[in-house]
XYZ file of C-alpha atoms in Angstrom:
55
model
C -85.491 29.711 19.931
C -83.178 31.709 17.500
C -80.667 32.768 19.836
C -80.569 29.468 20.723
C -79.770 27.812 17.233
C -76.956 31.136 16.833
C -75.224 30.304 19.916
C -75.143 26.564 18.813
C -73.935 27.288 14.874
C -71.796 29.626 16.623
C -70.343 26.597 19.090
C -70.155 24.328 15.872
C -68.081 26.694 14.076
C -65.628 27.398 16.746
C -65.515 24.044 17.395
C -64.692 23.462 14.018
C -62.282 26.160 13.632
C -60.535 24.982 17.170
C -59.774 20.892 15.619
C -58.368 22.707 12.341
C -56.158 24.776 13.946
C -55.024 21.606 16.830
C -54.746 19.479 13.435
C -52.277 22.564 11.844
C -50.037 23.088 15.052
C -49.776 19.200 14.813
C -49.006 18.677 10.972
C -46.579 21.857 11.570
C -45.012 19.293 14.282
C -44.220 16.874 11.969
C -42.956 18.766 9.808
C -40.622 20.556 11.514
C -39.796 17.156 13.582
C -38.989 15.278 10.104
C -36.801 17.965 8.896
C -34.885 18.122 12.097
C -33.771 14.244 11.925
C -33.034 14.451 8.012
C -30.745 17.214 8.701
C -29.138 15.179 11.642
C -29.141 12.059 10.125
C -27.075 14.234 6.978
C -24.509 15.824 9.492
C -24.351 12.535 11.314
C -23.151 10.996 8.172
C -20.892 13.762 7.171
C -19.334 13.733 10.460
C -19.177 9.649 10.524
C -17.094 9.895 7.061
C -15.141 12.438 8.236
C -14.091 9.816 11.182
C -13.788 6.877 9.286
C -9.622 6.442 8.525
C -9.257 6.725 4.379
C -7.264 4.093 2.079
């Protein structure tokens, strides 16, 4: 009956351990997913003013 309540707080806490890291790849995804359209969206401007004729 022991080993049997070990293997299962052993299954809960890689279990547990398995979400947080799937929930840290993912927030690391974001992340780096926001940061990559700010910087385009600032070179897309830069290079839009650069186009635009000047008075």
């Amino acid at each position: 009956m022991i080993g049997l309540s070990v293997a299962v707080g052993r299954f809960v806490e890689a279990l547990f351990w398995a979400i947080l890291r799937v929930a840290g790849v993912a927030a690391v995804g974001v992340v780096l997913t926001v940061l990559a359209i700010g910087l385009a969206f600032v070179v897309g401007r830069r290079l839009w003013k650069r186009r635009l004729p000047k008075h």
